[in-house]
Backbone as a printed PyTorch tensor [residue, N CA C, xyz], in Angstrom:
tensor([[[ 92.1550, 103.7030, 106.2710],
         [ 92.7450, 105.0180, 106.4950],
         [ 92.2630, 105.6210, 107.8130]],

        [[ 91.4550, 105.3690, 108.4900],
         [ 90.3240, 105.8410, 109.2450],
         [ 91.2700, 105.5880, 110.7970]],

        [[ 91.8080, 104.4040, 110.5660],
         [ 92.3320, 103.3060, 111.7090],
         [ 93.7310, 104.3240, 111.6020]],

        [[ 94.3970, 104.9270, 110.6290],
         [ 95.9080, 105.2520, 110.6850],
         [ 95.6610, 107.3510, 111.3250]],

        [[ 94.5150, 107.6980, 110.6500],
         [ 94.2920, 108.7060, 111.5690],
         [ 93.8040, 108.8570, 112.6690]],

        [[ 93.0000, 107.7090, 112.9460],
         [ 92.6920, 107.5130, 114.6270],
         [ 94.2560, 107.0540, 115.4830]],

        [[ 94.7980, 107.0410, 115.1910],
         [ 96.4720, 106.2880, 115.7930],
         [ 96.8500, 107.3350, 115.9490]],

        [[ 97.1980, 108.7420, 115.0880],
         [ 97.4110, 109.7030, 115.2190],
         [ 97.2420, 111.0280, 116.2220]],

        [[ 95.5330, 110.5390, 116.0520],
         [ 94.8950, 111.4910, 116.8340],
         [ 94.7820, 110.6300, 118.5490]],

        [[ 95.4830, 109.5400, 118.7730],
         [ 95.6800, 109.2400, 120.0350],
         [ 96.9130, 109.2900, 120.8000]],

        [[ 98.0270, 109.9420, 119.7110],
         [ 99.2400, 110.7070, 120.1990],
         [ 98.8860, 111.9190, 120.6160]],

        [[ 98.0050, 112.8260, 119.9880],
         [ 97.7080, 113.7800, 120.2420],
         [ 96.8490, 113.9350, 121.4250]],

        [[ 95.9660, 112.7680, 121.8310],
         [ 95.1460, 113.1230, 123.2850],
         [ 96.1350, 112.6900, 123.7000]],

        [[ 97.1780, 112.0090, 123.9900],
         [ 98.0480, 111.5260, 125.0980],
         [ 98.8380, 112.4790, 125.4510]],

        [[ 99.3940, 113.3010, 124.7610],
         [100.1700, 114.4720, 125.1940],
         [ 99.2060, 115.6910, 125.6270]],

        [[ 97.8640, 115.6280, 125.1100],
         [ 97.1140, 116.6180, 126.2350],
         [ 97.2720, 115.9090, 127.1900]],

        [[ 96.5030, 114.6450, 127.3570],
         [ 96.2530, 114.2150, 129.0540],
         [ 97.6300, 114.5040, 129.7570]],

        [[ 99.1600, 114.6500, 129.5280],
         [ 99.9570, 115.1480, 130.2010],
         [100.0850, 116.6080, 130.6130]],

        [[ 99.5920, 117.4670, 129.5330],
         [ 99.8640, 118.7310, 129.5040],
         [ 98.3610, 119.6870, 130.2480]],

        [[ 97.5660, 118.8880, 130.7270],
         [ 96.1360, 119.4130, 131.2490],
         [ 96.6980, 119.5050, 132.6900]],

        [[ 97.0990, 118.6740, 133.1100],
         [ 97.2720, 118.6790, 134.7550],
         [ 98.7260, 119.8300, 135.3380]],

        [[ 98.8550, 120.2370, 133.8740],
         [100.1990, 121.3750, 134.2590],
         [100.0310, 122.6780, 133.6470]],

        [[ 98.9680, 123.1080, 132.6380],
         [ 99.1860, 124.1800, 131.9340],
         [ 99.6280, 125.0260, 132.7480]],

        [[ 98.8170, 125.1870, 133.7600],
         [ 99.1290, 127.1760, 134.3180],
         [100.4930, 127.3600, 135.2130]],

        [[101.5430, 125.5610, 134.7710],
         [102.4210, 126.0450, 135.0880],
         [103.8030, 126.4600, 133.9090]],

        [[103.2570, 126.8690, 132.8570],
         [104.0760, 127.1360, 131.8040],
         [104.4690, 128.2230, 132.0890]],

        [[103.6170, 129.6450, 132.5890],
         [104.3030, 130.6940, 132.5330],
         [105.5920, 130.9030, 133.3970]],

        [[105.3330, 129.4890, 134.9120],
         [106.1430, 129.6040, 135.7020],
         [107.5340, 128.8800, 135.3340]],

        [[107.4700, 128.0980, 134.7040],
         [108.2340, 127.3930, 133.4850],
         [109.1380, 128.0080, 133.5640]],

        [[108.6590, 129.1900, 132.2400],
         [109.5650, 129.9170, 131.4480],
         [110.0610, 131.3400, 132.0650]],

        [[109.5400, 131.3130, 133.4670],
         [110.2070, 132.2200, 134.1030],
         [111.5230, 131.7930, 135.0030]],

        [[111.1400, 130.5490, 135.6010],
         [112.4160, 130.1110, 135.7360],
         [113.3800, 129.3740, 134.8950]],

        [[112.9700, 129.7050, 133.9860],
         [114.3960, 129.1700, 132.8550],
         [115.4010, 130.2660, 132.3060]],

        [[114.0780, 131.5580, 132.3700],
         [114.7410, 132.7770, 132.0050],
         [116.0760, 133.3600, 133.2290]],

        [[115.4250, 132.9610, 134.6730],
         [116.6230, 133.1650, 135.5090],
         [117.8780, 132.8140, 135.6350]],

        [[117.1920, 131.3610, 135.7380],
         [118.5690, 130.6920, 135.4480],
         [119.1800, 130.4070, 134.3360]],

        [[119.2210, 130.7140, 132.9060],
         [119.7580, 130.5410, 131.4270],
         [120.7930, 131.3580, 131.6620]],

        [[121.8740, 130.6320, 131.1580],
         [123.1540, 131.0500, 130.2600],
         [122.8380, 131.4260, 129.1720]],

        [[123.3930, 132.2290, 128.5160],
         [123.6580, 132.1500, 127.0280],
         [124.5520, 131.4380, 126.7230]],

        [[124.3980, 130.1560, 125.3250],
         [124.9400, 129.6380, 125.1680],
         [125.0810, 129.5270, 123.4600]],

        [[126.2130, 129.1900, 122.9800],
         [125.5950, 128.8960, 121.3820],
         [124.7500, 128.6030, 120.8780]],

        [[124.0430, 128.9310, 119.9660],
         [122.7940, 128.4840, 119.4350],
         [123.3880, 126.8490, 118.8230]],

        [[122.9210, 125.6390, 119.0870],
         [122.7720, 124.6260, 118.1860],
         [122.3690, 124.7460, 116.5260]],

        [[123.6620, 124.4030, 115.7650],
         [122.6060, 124.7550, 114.0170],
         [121.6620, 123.6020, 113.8590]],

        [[120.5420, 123.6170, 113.7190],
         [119.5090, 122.6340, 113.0670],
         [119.9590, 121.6990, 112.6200]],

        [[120.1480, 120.3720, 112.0990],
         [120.1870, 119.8830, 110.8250],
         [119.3290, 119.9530, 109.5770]],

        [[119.7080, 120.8600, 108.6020],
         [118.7600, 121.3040, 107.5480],
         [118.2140, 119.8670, 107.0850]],

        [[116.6920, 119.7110, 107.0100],
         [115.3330, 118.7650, 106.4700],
         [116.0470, 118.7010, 104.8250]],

        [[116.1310, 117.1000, 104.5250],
         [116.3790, 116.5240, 103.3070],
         [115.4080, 115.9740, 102.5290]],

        [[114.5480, 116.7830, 101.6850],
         [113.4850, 116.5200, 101.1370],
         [113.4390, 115.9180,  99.7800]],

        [[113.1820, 114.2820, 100.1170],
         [113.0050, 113.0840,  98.4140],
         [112.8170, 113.9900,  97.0460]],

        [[113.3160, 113.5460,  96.1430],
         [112.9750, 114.1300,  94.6420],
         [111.6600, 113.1050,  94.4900]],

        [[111.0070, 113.7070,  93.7660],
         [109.4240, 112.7470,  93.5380],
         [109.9030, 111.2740,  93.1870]],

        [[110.8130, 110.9910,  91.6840],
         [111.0690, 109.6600,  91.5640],
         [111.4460, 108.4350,  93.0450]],

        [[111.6570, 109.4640,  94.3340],
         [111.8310, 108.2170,  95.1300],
         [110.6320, 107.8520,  96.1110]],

        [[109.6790, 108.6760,  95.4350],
         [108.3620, 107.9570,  96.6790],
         [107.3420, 107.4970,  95.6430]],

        [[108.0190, 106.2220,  94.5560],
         [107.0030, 105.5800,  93.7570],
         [107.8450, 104.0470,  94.2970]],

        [[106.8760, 103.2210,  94.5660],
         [107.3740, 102.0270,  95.1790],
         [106.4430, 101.6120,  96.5730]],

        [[106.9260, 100.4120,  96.8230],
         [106.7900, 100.1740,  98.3020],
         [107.2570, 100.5200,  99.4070]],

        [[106.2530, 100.9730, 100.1270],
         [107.0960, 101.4120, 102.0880],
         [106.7500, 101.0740, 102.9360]],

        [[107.4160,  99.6660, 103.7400],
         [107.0390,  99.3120, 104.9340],
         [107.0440, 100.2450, 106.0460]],

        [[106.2440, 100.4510, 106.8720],
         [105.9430, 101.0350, 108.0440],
         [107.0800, 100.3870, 109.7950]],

        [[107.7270, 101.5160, 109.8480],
         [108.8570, 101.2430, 110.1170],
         [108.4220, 101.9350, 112.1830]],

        [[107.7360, 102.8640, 112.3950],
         [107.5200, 103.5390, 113.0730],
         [106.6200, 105.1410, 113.0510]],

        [[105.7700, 105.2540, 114.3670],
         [105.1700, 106.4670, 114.4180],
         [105.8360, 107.2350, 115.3440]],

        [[105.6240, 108.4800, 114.8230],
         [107.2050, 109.6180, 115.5170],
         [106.0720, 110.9810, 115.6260]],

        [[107.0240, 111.4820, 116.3560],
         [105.5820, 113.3200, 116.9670],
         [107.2720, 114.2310, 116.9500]],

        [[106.7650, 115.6950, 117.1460],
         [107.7340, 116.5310, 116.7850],
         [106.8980, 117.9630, 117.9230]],

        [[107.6430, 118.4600, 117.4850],
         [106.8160, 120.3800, 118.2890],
         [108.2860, 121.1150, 117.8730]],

        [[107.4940, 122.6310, 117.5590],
         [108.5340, 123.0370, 116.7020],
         [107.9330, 124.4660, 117.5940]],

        [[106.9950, 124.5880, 118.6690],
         [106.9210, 125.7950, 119.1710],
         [107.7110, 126.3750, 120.6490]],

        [[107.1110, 127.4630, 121.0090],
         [108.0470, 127.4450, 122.5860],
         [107.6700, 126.9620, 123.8500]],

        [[106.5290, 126.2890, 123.8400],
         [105.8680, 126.1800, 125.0940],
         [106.6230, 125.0690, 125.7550]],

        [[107.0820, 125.1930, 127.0580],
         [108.4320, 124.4020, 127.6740],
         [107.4130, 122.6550, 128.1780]],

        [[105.9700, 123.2300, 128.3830],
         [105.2210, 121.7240, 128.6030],
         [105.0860, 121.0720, 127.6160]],

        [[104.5490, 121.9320, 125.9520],
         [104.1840, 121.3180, 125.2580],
         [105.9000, 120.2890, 124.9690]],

        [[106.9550, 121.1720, 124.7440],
         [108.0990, 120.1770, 124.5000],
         [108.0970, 119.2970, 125.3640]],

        [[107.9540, 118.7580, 126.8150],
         [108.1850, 117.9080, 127.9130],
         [107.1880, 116.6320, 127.9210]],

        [[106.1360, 117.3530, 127.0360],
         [104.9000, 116.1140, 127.3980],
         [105.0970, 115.6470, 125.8600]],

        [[105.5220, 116.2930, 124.5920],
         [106.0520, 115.2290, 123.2900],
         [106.9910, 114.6680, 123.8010]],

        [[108.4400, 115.2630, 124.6260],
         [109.3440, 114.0660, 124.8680],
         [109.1060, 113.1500, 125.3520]],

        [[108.6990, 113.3900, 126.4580],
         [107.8190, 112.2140, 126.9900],
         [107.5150, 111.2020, 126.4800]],

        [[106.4230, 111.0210, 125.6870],
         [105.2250, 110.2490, 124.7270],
         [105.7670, 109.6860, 123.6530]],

        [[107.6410, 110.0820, 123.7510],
         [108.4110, 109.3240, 122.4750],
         [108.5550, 108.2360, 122.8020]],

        [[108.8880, 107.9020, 124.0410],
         [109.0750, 106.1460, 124.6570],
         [107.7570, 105.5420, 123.8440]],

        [[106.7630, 105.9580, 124.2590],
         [105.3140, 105.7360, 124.4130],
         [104.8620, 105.0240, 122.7070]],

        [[105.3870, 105.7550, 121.4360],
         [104.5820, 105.7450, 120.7690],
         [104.6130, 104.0160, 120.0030]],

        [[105.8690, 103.5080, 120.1750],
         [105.8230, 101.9460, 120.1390],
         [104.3600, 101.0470, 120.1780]],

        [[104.0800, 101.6820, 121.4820],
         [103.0650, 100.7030, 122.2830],
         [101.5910, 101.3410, 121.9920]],

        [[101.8800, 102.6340, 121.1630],
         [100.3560, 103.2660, 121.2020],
         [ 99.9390, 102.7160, 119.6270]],

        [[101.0960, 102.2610, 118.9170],
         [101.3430, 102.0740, 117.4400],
         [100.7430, 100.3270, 117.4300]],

        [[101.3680,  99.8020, 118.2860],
         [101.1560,  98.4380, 118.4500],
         [ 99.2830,  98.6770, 119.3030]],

        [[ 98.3570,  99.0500, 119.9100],
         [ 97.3440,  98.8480, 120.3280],
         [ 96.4720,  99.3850, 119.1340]],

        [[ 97.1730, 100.0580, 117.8620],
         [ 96.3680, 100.4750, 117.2570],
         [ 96.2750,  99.5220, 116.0400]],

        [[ 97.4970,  98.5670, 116.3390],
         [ 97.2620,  97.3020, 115.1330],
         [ 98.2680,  97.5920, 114.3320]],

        [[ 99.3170,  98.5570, 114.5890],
         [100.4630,  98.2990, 113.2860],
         [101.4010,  97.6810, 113.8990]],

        [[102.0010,  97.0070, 112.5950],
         [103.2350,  96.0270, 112.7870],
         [104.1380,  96.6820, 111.9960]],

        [[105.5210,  96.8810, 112.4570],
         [106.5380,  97.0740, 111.7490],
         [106.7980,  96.1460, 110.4970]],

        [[107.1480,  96.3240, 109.4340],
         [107.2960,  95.4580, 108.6060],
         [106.4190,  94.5660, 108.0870]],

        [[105.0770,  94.5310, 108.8320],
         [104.1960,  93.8380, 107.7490],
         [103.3030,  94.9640, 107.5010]],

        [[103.0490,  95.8950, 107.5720],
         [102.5270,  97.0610, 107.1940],
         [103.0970,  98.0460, 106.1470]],

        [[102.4560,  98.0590, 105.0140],
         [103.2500,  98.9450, 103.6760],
         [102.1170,  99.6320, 103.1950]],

        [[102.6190, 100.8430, 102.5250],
         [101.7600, 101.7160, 101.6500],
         [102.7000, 101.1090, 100.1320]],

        [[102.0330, 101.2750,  99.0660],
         [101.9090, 100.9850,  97.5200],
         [102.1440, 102.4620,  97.2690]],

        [[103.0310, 103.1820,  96.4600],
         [102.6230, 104.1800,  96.0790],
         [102.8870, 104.4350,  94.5680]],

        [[102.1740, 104.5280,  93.3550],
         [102.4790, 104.2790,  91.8230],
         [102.6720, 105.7340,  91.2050]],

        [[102.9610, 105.6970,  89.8340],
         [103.7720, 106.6700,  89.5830],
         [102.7800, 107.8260,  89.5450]],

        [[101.2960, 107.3930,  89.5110],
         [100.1170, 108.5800,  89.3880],
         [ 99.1550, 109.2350,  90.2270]],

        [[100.2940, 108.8330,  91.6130],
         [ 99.8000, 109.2920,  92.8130],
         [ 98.4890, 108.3840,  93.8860]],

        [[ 98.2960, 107.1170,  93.3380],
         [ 97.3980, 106.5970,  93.9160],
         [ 98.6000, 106.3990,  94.8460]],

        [[ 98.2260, 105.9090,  96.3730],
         [ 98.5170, 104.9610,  97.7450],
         [ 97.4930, 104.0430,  98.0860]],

        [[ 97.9590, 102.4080,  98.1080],
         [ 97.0780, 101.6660,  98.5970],
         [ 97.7190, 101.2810, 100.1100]],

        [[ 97.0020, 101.5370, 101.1680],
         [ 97.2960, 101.4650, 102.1870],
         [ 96.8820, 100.2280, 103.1120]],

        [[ 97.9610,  99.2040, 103.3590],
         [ 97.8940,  97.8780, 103.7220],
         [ 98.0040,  98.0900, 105.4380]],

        [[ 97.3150,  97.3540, 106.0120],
         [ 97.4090,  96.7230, 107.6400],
         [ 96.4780,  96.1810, 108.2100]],

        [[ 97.3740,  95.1370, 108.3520],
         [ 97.1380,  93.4680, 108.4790],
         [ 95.6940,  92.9920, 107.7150]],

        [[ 96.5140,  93.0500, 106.4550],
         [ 95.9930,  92.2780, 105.3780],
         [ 94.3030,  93.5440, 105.0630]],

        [[ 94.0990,  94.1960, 105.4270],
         [ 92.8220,  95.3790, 105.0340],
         [ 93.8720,  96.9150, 104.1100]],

        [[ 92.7800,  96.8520, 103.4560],
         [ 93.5230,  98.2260, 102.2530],
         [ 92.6510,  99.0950, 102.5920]],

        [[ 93.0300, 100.1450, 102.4630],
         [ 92.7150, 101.5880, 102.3620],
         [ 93.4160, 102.7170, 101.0040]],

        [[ 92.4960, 102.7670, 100.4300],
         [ 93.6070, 103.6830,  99.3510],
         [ 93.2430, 105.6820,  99.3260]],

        [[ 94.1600, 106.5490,  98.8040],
         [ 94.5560, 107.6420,  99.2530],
         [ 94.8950, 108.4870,  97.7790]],

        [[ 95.1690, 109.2420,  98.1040],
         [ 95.9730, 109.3990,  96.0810],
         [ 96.5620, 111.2370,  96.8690]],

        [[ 97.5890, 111.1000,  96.3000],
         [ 98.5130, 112.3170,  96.3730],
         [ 98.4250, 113.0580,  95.2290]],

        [[ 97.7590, 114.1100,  94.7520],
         [ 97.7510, 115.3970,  93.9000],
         [ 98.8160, 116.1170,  93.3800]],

        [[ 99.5130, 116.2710,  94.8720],
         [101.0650, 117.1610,  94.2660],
         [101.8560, 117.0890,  95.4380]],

        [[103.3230, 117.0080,  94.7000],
         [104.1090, 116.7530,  95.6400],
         [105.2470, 118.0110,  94.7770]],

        [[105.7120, 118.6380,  96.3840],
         [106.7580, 120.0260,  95.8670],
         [108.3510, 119.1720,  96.3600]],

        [[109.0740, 119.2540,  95.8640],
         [110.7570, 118.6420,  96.0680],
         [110.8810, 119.5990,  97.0110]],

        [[110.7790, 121.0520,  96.4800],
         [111.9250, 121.7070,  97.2180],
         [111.6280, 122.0800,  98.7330]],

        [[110.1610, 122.3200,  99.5150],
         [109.5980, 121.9670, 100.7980],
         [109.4850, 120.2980, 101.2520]],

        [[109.0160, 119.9240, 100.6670],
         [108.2770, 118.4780, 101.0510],
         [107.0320, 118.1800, 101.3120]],

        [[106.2700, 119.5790, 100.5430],
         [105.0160, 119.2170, 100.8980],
         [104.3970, 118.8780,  99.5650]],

        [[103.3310, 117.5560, 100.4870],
         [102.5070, 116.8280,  99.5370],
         [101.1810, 116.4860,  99.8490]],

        [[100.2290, 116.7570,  98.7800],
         [ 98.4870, 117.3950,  98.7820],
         [ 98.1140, 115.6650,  99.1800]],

        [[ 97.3640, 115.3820,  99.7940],
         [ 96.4930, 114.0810, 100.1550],
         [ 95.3120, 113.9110, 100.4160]],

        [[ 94.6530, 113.0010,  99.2370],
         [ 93.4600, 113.3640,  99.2880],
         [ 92.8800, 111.9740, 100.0050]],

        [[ 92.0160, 111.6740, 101.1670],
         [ 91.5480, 109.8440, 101.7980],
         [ 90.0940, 109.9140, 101.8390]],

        [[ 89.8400, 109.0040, 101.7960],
         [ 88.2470, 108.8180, 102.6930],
         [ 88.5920, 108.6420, 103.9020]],

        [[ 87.7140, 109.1770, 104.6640],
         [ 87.3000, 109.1390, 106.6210],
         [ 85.7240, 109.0050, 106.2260]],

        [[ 85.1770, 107.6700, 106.5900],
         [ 83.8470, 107.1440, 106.4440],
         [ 83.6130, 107.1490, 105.2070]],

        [[ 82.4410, 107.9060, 104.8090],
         [ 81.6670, 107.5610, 103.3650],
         [ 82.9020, 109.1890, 102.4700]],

        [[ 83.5710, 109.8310, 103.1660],
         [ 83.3070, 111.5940, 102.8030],
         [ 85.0060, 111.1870, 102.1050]],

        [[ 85.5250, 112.3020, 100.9290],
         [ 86.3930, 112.2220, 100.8650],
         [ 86.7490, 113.7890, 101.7160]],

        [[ 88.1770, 113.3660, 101.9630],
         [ 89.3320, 114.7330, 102.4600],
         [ 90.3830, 114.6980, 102.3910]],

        [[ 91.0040, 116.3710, 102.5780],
         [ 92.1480, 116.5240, 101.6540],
         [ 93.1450, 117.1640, 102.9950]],

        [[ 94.6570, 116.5970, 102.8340],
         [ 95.3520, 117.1600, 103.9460],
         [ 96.3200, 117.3770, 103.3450]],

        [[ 97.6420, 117.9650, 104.1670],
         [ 98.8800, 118.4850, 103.6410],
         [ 99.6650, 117.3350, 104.5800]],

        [[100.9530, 116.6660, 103.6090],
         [101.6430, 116.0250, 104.8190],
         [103.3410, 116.9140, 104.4710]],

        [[104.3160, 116.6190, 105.4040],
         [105.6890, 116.9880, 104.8640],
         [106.7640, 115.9480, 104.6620]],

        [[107.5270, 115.7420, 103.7200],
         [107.8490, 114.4460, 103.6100],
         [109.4500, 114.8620, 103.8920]],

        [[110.1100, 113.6560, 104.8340],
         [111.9850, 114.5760, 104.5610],
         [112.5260, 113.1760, 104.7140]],

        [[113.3510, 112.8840, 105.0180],
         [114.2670, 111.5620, 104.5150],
         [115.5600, 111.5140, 105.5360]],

        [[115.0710, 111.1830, 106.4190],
         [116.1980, 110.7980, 107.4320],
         [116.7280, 109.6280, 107.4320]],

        [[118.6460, 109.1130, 107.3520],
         [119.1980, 107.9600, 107.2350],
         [118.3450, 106.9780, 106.8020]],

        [[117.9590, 107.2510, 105.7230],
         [117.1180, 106.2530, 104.9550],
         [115.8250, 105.9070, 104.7830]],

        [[114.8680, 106.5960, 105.9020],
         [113.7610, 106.4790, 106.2580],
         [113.1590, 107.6040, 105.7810]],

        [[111.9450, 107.8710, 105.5140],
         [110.9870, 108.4600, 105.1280],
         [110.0290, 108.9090, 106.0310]],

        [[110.1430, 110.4080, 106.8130],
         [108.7790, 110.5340, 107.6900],
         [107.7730, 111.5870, 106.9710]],

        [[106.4550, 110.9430, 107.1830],
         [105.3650, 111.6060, 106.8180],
         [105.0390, 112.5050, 107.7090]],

        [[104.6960, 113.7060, 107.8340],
         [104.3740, 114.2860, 109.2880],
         [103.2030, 115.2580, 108.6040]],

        [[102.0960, 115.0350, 109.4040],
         [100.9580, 115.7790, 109.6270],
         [100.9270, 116.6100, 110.6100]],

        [[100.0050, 117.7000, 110.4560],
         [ 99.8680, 118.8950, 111.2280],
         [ 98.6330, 118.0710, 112.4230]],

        [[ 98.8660, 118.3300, 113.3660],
         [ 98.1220, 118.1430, 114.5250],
         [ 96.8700, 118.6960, 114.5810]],

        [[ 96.8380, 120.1240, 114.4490],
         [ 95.7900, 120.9110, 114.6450],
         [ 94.8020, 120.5810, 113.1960]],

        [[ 95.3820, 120.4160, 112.1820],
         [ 94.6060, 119.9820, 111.0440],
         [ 93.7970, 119.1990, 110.6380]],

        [[ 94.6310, 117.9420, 111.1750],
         [ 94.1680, 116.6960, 111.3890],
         [ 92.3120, 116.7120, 112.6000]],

        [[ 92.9090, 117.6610, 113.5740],
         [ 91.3690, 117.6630, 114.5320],
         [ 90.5840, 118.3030, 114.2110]],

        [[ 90.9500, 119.1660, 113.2710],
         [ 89.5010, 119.8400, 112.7080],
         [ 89.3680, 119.0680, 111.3030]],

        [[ 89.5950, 118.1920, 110.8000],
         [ 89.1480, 117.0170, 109.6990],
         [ 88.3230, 116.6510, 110.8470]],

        [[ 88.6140, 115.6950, 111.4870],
         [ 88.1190, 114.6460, 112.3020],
         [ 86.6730, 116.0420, 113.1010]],

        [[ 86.9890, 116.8450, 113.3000],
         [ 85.8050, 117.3360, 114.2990],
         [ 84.9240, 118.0160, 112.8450]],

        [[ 84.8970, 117.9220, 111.7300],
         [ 84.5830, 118.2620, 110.5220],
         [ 83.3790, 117.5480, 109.7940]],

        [[ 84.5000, 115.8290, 109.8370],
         [ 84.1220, 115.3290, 109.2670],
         [ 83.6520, 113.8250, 110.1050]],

        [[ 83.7800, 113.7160, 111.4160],
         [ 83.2890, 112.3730, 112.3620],
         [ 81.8640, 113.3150, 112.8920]],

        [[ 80.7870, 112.7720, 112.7020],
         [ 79.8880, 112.8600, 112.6140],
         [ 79.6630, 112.9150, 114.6790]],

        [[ 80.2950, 111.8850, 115.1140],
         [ 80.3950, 111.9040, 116.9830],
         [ 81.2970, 112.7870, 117.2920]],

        [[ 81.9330, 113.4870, 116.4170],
         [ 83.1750, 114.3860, 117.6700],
         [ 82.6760, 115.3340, 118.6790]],

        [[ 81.1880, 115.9180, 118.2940],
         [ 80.8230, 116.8920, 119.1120],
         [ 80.8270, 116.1600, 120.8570]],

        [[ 80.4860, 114.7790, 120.5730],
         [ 79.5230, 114.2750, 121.9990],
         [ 81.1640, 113.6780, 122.2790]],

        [[ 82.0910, 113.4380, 121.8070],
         [ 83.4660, 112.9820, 122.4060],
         [ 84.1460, 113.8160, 123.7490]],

        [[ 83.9930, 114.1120, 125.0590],
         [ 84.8860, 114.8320, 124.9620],
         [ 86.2480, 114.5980, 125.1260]],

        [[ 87.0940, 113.6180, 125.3560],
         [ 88.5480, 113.4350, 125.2160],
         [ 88.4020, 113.8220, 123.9270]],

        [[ 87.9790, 113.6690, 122.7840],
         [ 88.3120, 114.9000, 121.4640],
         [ 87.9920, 115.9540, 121.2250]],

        [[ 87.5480, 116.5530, 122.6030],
         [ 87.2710, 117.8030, 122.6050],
         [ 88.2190, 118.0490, 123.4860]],

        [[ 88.5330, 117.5510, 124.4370],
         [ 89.6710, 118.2400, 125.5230],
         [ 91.1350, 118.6390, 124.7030]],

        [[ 91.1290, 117.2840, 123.8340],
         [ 92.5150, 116.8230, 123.2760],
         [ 92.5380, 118.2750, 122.1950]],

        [[ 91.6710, 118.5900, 121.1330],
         [ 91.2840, 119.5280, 120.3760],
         [ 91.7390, 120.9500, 121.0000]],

        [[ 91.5020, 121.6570, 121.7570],
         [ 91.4540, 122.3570, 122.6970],
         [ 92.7040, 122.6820, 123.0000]],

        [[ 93.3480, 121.4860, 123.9580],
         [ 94.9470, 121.8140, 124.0490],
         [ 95.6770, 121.8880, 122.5680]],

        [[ 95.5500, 120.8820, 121.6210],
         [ 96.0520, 121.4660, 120.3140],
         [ 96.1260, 122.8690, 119.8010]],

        [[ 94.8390, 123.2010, 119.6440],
         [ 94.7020, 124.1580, 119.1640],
         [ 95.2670, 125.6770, 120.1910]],

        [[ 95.6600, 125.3790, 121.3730],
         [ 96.3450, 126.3890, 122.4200],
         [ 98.1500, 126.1780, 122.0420]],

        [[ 98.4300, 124.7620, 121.5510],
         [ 99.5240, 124.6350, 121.2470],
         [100.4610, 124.4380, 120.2730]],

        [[100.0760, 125.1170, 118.8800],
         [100.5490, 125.1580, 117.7050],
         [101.8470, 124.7760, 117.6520]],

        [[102.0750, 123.6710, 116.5990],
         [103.3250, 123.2050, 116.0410],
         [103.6380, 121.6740, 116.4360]],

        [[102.7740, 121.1920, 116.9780],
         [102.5930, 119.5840, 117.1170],
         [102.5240, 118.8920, 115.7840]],

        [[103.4050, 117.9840, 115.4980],
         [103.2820, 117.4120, 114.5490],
         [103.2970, 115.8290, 114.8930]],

        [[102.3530, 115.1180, 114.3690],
         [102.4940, 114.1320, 113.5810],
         [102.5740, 112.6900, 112.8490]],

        [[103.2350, 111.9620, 112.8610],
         [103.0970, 110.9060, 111.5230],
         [103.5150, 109.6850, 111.4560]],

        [[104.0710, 109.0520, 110.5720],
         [104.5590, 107.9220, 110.2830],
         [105.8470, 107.9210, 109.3570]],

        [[106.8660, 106.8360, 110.1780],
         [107.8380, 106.4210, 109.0790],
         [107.9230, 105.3730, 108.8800]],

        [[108.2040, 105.4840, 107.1810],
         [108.4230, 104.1920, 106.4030],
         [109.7930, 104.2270, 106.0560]],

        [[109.5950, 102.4030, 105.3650],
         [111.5550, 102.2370, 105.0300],
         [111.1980, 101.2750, 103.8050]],

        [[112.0670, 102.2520, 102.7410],
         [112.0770, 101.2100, 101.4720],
         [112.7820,  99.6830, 101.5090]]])
């Protein structure tokens, strides 16, 4: 489990290391966007399709890792788009394989978490239908901990998405080196300046 939140938390320094060498130009950003903007129709969302519990008991191969931002900051959106090419290759240095990588998940909330051939197991507490949020409880080293993930169901696939900022204060919580890190302190830092970074992994039944 240790190995699938460290993968995580190296999407998250990668989009600081983009967004450090530009912050103080956000305000200038969004001043020239404000000049030059049309008003234009608002785009409707596509409303999030969130699994009924009976469909996340089974097997899920690991299909891809995906990031999101749901706030206004015009860098923070530029440096996730960015880092979408990217996450292939950050997924592959961290040791996952598409398709030979699966989570187990049984009807009583345990997850045994497979890659390349090493388990890690997890256990889910509660899962809500009508949000998609679901309680997760892992070990990181000897300690257990507990996170929130959101689960929604796109053309067939299943993404897990974790909170960014959450995830670094586990890890700066509970990794015993985060103080003396600082790329997890830099990375920490811009997170926490940039609320609404998300995230995770998708699987495919």
């Amino acid at each position: 489990m240790k190995h699938f939140i460290c993968a995580l938390l190296t999407i998250c320094a990668v989009v600081c290391s983009q967004q450090t060498y530009a912050q103080s130009l956000d305000d200038l950003m969004r001043g020239l966007s404000s000049l030059f903007s049309t008003e234009e129709p608002v785009k409707e969302t596509p409303k999030d399709v969130y699994p009924a519990l009976d469909e996340l008991f089974g097997r899920f191969k690991y299909d891809a890792m995906t990031i999101d931002y749901s706030g206004d900051s015009t860098l923070a959106a530029l440096a996730v788009s960015t880092l979408e090419s990217q996450l292939a290759l950050i997924a592959e240095k961290a040791g996952f394989v598409v398709g030979r990588d699966y989570v187990d998940v049984t009807d009583d909330g345990t997850m045994i978490i497979v890659r390349d051939g090493h388990k890690a197991q997890a256990y889910c507490s509660s899962y809500d239908s009508q949000t998609g949020k679901a309680s997760i409880m892992m070990n990181l080293g000897e300690q257990s901990v507990y996170t929130t993930t959101t689960v929604t169901k796109v053309d067939g696939r299943y993404r897990l998405m974790f909170d960014a900022t959450e995830l670094f204060a586990l890890m700066a919580k509970h990794y015993s080196k985060f103080q003396d890190n600082t790329t997890l302190q830099m990375a920490k830092g811009v997170i926490d300046a940039y609320p609404g970074i998300r995230v995770g992994v998708v699987l495919r039944k």
